[in-house]
Coordinates of C-alpha atoms and ligand atoms in Angstrom, one line a residue:
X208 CA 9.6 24.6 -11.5
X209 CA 6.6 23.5 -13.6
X210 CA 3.4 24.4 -13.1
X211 CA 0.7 21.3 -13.9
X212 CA -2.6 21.6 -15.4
X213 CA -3.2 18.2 -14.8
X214 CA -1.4 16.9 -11.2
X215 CA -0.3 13.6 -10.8
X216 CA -3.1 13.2 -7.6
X217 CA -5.4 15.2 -6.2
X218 CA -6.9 13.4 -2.7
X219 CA -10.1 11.4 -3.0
X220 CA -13.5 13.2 -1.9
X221 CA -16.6 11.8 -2.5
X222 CA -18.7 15.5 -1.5
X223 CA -20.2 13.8 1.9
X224 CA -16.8 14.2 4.4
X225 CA -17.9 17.6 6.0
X226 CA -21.2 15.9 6.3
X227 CA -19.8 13.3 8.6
X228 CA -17.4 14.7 10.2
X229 CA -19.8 17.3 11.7
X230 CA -21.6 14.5 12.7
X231 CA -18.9 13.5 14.7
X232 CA -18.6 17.3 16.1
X233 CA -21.9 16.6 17.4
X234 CA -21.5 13.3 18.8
X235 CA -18.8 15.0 20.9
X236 CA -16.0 11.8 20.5
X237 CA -13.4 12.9 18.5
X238 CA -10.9 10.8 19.9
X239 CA -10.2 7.1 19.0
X240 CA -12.0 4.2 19.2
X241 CA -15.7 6.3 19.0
X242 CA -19.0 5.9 17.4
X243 CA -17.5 6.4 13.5
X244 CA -14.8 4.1 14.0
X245 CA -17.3 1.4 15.0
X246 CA -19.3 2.6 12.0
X247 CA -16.2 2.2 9.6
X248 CA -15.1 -1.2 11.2
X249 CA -18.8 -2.7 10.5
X250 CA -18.6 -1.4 7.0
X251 CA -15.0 -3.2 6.5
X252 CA -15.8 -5.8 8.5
X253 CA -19.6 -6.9 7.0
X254 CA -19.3 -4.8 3.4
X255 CA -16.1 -4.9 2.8
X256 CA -15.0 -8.7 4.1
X257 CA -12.2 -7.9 5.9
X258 CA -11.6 -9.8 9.7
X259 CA -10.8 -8.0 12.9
X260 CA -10.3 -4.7 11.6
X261 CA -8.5 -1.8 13.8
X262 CA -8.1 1.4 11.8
X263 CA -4.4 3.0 12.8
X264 CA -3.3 6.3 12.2
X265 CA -1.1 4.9 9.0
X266 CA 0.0 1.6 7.2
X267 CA 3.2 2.6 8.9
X268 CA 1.5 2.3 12.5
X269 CA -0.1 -0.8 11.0
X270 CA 3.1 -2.4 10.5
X271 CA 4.5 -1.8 13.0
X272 CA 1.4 -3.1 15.4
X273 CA 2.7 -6.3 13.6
X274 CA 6.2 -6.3 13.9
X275 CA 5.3 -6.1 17.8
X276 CA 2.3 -8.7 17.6
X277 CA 4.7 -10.9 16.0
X278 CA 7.6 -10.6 18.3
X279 CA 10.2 -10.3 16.1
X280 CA 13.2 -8.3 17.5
X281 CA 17.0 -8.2 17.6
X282 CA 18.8 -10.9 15.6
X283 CA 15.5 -11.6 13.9
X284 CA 15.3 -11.2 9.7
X285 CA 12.8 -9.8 7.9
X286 CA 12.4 -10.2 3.9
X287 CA 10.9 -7.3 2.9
X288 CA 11.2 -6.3 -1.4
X289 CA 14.0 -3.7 -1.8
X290 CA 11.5 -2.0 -4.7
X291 CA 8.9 -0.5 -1.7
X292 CA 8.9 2.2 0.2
X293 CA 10.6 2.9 4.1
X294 CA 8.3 1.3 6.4
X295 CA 7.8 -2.4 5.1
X296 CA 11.4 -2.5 6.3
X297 CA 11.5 0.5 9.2
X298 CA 8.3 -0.9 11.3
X299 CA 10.9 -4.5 11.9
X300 CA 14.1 -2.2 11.9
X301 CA 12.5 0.0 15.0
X302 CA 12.6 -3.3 16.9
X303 CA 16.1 -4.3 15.8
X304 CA 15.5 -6.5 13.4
X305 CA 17.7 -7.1 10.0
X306 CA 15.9 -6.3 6.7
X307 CA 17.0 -8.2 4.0
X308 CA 16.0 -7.0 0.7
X309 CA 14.0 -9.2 -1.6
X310 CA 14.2 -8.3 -5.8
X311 CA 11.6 -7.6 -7.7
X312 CA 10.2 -9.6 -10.6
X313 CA 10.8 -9.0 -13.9
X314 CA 7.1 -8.5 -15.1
X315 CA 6.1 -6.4 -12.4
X316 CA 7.4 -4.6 -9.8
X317 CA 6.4 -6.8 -7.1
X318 CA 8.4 -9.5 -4.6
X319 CA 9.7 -12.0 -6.8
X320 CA 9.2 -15.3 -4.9
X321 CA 12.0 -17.1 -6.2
X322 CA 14.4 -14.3 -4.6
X323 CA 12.8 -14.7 -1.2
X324 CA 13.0 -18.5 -1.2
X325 CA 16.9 -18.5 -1.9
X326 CA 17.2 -15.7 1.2
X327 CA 15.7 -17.3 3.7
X328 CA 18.3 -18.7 6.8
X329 CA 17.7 -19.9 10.7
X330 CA 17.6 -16.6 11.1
X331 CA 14.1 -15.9 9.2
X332 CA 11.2 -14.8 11.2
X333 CA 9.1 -12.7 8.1
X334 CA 8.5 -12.2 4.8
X335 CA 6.4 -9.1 4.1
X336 CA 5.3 -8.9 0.3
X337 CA 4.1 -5.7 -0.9
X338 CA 0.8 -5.5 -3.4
X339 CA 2.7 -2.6 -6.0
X340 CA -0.2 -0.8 -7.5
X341 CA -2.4 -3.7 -5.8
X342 CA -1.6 -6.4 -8.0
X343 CA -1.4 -9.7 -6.1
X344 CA 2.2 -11.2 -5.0
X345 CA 2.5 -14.8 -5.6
X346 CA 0.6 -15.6 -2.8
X347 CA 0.2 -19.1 -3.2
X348 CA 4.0 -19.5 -3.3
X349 CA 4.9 -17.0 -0.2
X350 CA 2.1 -19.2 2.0
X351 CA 4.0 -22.3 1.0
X352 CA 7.3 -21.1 1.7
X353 CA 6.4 -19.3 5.3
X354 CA 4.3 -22.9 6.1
X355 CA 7.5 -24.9 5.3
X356 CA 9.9 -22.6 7.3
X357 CA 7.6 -21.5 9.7
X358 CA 7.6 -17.8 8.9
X359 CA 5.0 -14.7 9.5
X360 CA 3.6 -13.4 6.8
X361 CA 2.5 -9.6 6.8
X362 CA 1.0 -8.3 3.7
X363 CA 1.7 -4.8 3.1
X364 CA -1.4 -3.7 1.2
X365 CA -1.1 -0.1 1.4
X366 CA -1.7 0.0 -2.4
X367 CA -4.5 -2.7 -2.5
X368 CA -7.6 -1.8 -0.6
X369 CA -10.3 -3.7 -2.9
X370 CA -7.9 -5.8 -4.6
X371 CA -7.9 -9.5 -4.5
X372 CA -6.0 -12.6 -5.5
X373 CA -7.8 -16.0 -6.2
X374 CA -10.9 -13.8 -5.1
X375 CA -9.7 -13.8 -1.7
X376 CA -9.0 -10.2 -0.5
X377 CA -5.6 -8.9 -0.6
X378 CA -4.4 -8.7 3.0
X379 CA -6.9 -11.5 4.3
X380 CA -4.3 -14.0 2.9
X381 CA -1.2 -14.1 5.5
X382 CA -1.3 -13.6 9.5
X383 CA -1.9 -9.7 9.1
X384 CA -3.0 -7.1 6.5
X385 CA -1.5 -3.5 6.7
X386 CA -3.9 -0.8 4.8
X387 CA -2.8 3.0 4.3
X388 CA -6.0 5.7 4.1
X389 CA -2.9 8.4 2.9
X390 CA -4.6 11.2 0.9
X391 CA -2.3 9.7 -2.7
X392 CA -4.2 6.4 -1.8
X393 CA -7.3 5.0 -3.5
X394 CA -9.6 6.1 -0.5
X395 CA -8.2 8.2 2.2
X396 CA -8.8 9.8 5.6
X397 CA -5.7 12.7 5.2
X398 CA -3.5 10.2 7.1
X399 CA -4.9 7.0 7.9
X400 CA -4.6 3.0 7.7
X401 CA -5.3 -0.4 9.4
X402 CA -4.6 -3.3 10.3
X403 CA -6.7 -6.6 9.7
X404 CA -5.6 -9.4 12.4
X405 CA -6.0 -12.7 10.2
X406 CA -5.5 -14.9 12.8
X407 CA -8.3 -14.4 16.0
X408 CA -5.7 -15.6 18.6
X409 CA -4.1 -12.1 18.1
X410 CA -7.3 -10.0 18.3
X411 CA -7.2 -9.5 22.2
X412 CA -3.1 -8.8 22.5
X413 CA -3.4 -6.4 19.4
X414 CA -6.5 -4.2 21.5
X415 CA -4.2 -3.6 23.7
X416 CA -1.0 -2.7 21.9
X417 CA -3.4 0.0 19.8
X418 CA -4.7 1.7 22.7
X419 CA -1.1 2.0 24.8
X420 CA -0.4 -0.9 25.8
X421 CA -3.6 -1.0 28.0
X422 CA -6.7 -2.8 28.6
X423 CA -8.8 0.4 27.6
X424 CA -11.1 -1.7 24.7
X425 CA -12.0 -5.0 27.2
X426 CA -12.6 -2.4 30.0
X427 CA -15.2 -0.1 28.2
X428 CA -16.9 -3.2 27.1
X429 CA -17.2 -4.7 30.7
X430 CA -14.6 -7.5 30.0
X431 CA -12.2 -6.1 32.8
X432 CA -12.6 -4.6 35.6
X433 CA -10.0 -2.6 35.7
X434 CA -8.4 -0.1 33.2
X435 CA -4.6 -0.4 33.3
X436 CA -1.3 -0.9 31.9
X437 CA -1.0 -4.6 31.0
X438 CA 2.0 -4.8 27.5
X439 CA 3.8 -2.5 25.2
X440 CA 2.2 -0.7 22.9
X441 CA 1.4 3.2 21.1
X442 CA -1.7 5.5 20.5
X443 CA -2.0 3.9 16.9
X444 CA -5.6 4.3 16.8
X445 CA -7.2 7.0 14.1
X446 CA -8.9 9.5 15.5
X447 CA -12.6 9.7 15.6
X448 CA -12.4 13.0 13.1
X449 CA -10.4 11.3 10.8
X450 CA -12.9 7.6 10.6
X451 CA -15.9 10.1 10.0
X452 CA -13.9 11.7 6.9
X453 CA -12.9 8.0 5.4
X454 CA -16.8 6.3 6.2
X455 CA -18.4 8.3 2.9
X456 CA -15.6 6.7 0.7
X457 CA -16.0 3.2 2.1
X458 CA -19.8 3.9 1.8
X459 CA -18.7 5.1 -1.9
X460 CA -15.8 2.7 -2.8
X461 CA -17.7 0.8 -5.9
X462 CA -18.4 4.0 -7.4
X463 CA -14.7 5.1 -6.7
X464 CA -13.2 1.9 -7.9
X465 CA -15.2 1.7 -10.8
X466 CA -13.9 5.4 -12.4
X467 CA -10.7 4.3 -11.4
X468 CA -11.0 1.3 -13.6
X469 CA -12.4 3.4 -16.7
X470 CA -9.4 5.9 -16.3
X471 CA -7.3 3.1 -15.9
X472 CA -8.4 1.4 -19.0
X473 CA -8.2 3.7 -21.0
X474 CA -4.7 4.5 -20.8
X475 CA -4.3 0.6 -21.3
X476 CA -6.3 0.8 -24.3
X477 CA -4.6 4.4 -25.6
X478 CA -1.3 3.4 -24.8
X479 CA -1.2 0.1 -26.3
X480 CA 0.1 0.8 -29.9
X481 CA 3.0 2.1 -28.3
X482 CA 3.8 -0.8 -25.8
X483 CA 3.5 -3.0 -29.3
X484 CA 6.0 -0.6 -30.4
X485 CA 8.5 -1.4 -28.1
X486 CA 8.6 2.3 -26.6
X487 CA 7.2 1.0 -22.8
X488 CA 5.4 -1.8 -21.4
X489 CA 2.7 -1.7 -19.7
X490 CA 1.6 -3.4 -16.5
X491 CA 1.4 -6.7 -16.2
X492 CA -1.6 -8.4 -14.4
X493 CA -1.4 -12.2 -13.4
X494 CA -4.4 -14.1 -14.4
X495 CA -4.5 -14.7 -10.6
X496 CA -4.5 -11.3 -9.6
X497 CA -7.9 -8.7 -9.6
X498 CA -6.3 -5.4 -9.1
X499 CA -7.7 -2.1 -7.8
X500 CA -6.3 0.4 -10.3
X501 CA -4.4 1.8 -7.7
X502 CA -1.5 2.8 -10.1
X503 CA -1.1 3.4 -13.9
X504 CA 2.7 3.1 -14.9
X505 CA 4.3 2.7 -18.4
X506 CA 8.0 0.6 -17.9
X507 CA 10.9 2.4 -20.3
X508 CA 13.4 0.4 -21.9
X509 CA 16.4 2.7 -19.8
X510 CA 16.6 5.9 -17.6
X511 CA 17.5 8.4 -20.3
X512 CA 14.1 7.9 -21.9
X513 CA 12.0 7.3 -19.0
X514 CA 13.8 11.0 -18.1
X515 CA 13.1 12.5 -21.2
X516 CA 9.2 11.1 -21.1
X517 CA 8.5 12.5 -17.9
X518 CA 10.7 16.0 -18.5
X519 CA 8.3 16.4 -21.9
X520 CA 4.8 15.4 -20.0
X521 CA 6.0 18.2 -17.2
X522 CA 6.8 20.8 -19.9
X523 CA 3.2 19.9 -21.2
X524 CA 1.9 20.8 -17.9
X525 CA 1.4 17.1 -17.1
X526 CA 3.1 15.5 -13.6
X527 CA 4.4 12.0 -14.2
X528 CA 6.5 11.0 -11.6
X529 CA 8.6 8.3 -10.6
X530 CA 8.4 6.0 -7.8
X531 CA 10.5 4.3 -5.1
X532 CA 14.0 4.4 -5.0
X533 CA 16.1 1.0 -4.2
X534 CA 15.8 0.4 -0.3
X535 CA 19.0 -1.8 0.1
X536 CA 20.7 0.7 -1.8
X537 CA 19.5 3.7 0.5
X538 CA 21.8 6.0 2.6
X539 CA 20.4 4.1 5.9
X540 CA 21.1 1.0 5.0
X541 CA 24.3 1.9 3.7
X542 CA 25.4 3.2 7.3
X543 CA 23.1 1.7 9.8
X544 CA 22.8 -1.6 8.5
X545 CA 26.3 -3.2 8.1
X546 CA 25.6 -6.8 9.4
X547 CA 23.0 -7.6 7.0
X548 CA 23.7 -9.9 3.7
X549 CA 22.6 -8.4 0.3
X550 CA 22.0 -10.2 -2.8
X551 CA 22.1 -7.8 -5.6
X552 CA 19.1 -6.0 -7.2
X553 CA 19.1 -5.3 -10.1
X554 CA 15.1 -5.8 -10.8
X555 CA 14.6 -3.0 -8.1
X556 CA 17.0 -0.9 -9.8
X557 CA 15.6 -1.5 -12.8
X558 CA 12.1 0.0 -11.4
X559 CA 14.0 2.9 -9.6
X560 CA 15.4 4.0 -12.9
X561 CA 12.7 3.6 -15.6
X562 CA 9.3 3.4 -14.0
X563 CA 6.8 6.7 -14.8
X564 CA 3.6 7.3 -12.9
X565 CA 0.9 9.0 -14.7
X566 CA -2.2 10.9 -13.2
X567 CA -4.8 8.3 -11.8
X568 CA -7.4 10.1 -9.4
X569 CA -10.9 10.5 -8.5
X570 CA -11.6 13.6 -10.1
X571 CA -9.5 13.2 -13.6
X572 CA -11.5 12.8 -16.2
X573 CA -11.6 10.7 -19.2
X574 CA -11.2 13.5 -22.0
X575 CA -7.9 14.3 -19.3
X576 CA -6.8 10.7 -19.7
X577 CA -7.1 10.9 -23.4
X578 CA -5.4 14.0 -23.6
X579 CA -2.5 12.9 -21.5
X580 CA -2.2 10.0 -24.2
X581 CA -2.0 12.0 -27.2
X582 CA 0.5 13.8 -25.3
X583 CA 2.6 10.8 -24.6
X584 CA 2.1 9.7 -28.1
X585 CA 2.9 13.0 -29.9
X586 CA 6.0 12.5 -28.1
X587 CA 6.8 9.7 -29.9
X588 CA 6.1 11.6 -33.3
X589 CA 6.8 14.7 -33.8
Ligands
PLP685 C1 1.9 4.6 1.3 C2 2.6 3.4 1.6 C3 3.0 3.0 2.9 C4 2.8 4.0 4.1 O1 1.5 4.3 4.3 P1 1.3 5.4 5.4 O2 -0.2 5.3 5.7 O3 1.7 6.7 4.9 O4 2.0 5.0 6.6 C5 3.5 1.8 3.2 N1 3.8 0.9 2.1 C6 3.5 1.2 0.9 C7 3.7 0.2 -0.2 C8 2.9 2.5 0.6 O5 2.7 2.8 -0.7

């Protein structure tokens, strides 16, 4: 095993989460639904610009809040990119629909648009586009395509918190928007996410499906007279604890964001010469796109160097890392999912084998960034 000097993450903290989360001790709600997830759903809501906003204990609850709202179930598909990870594709599977896996493009890791238009059947109820590293799908194209075959669209942003496309905010754009607060993401709460319900019509049936199926939220504001079970549903609601430890960061986020983008930059600027080199590329941003810095990753040209790369930065005591492994060509899939058709992907493969992560976190510092660039460029050199 190595041991790092510089890990690839280290969780976001902005100094003020004890602060608030011993506010919430005192308020004595630590469940769900309490005084600092109101706090944090005013933030997101009148700050932050995004609609109808219920924080969940994941993106994975998220998505799957949709895959209910949406009522997509057995014999159902779902286009979901094969270059994502698990629950894009699980929260649809869990209700027995067939995930069929989308390629990536060949600039960036994301959906490519042209793949989902040829895969779409009678049988098409979703396309869910993932924002890798929270650059912007092709949203203008996905919109057209669900309009013209009548499809859901549910973003997963888990990557993209900030992040926008045409200036609208990524995850305002189709019928839902699934966030992830996990402690590698750009703000966190430990474990944490939400979803943002686009489309008010939803915003009364989704209440209820968060708190258990029941009509706990219109009941403890008066709207019902009785609390009771009413639809399906979970406990996907965050816990009180958990809002008042993610409120400081959303209070904090430009200030976060913005050291995120001189890290990032740096690297882009550092690592340049070498991308003009032909030894990587780097990422590529459409003009469309404003991303978040969520992710810095060089592309090799093949595995065996992208190996070697990130076996020489762990000797250094640097982690680089890789990223997701090819869903349609996963060992579930494989055995669980027999029925489904599977264009080949050989963009998502591409990413599986020869994509390297390198250290972008709060706390890293620029001389860190600079150091971790004359380490990948010494590599080159000596
Ligand atoms: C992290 C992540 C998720 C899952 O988020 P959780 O909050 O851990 O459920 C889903 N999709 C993508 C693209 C992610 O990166």
């Amino acid at each position: 095993m190595h041991s790092f000097t510089i890990p690839f993450n280290s969780p976001c903290l902005t100094g003020l989460e004890s602060d608030y989360i011993a506010r919430a001790m005192a308020s004595g709600h630590l469940s769900g639904n309490g005084p600092m997830t109101a706090r944090c759903r005013s933030l997101l809501e009148t700050g932050h610009g995004y609609s109808n906003v219920l924080l969940t204990s994941s993106c994975t609850d998220a998505l799957e809040m949709a895959a209910i709202l949406t009522g997509i179930g057995p014999g159902d598909e779902v286009i979901v990119p094969s270059y994502t990870f698990v629950s894009a594709a699980l929260a649809f599977v869990r209700q027995g629909a067939v995930p069929v896996f989308a390629d990536s493009r060949p600039d960036n890791p994301c959906i490519n648009e042209e793949a989902v238009g040829r895969l779409i059947t009678p049988a098409t109820r979703a396309i869910v586009p993932v924002h890798y590293a929270g650059i912007a799908c092709d949203m203008d194209a996905i919109m057209n395509l669900a309009a013209r075959h009548n499809l859901w669209v549910i973003e997963d942003a888990a990557h993209a918190f900030g992040a926008r496309y045409n200036g609208k905010l990524l995850g305002s754009i189709g019928h839902f928007g699934c966030f992830s607060f996990h402690e590698t993401k750009i703000i966190n709460s430990g474990e944490g996410g939400m979803l943002t319900v686009n489309n008010p019509e939803f915003v009364s049936r989704a209440e209820v499906i968060w708190e258990k199926g029941t009509t706990r939220c219109s009941f403890r504001r008066g709207e019902t007279a009785r609390y009771e079970w009413t639809d399906t549903g979970s406990s996907f609601l965050m816990s009180d604890l958990n809002a008042a430890f993610l409120y400081p960061q959303l209070l904090e986020f430009d200030n976060i964001l913005r050291k995120r983008r001189e890290q990032w930059e740096c690297y882009h600027s550092l690592l340049g010469p070498g991308a003009r080199k032909g030894r990587y590329s780097l990422p590529v941003i459409p003009p469309r796109s404003e991303h978040n810095y969520s992710v810095f990753f060089l592309v090799l040209p093949d595995a065996g160097r992208r190996n070697s790369l990130m076996e020489h930065l762990n000797r250094k005591g640097i982690q680089a890392v890789s990223h997701y492994l090819d869903l349609a060509g996963s060992p579930y899939v494989r055995k669980h999912i027999s029925e489904r058709r599977q264009a080949p992907t050989p963009e998502s493969i591409r990413y599986e084998n020869t994509l390297l992560r390198l250290p972008l976190f709060h706390a890293l510092t620029l001389s860190q960034v600079e150091h971790i660039c004359e380490t990948v460029n010494a590599y080159y050199t000596t």
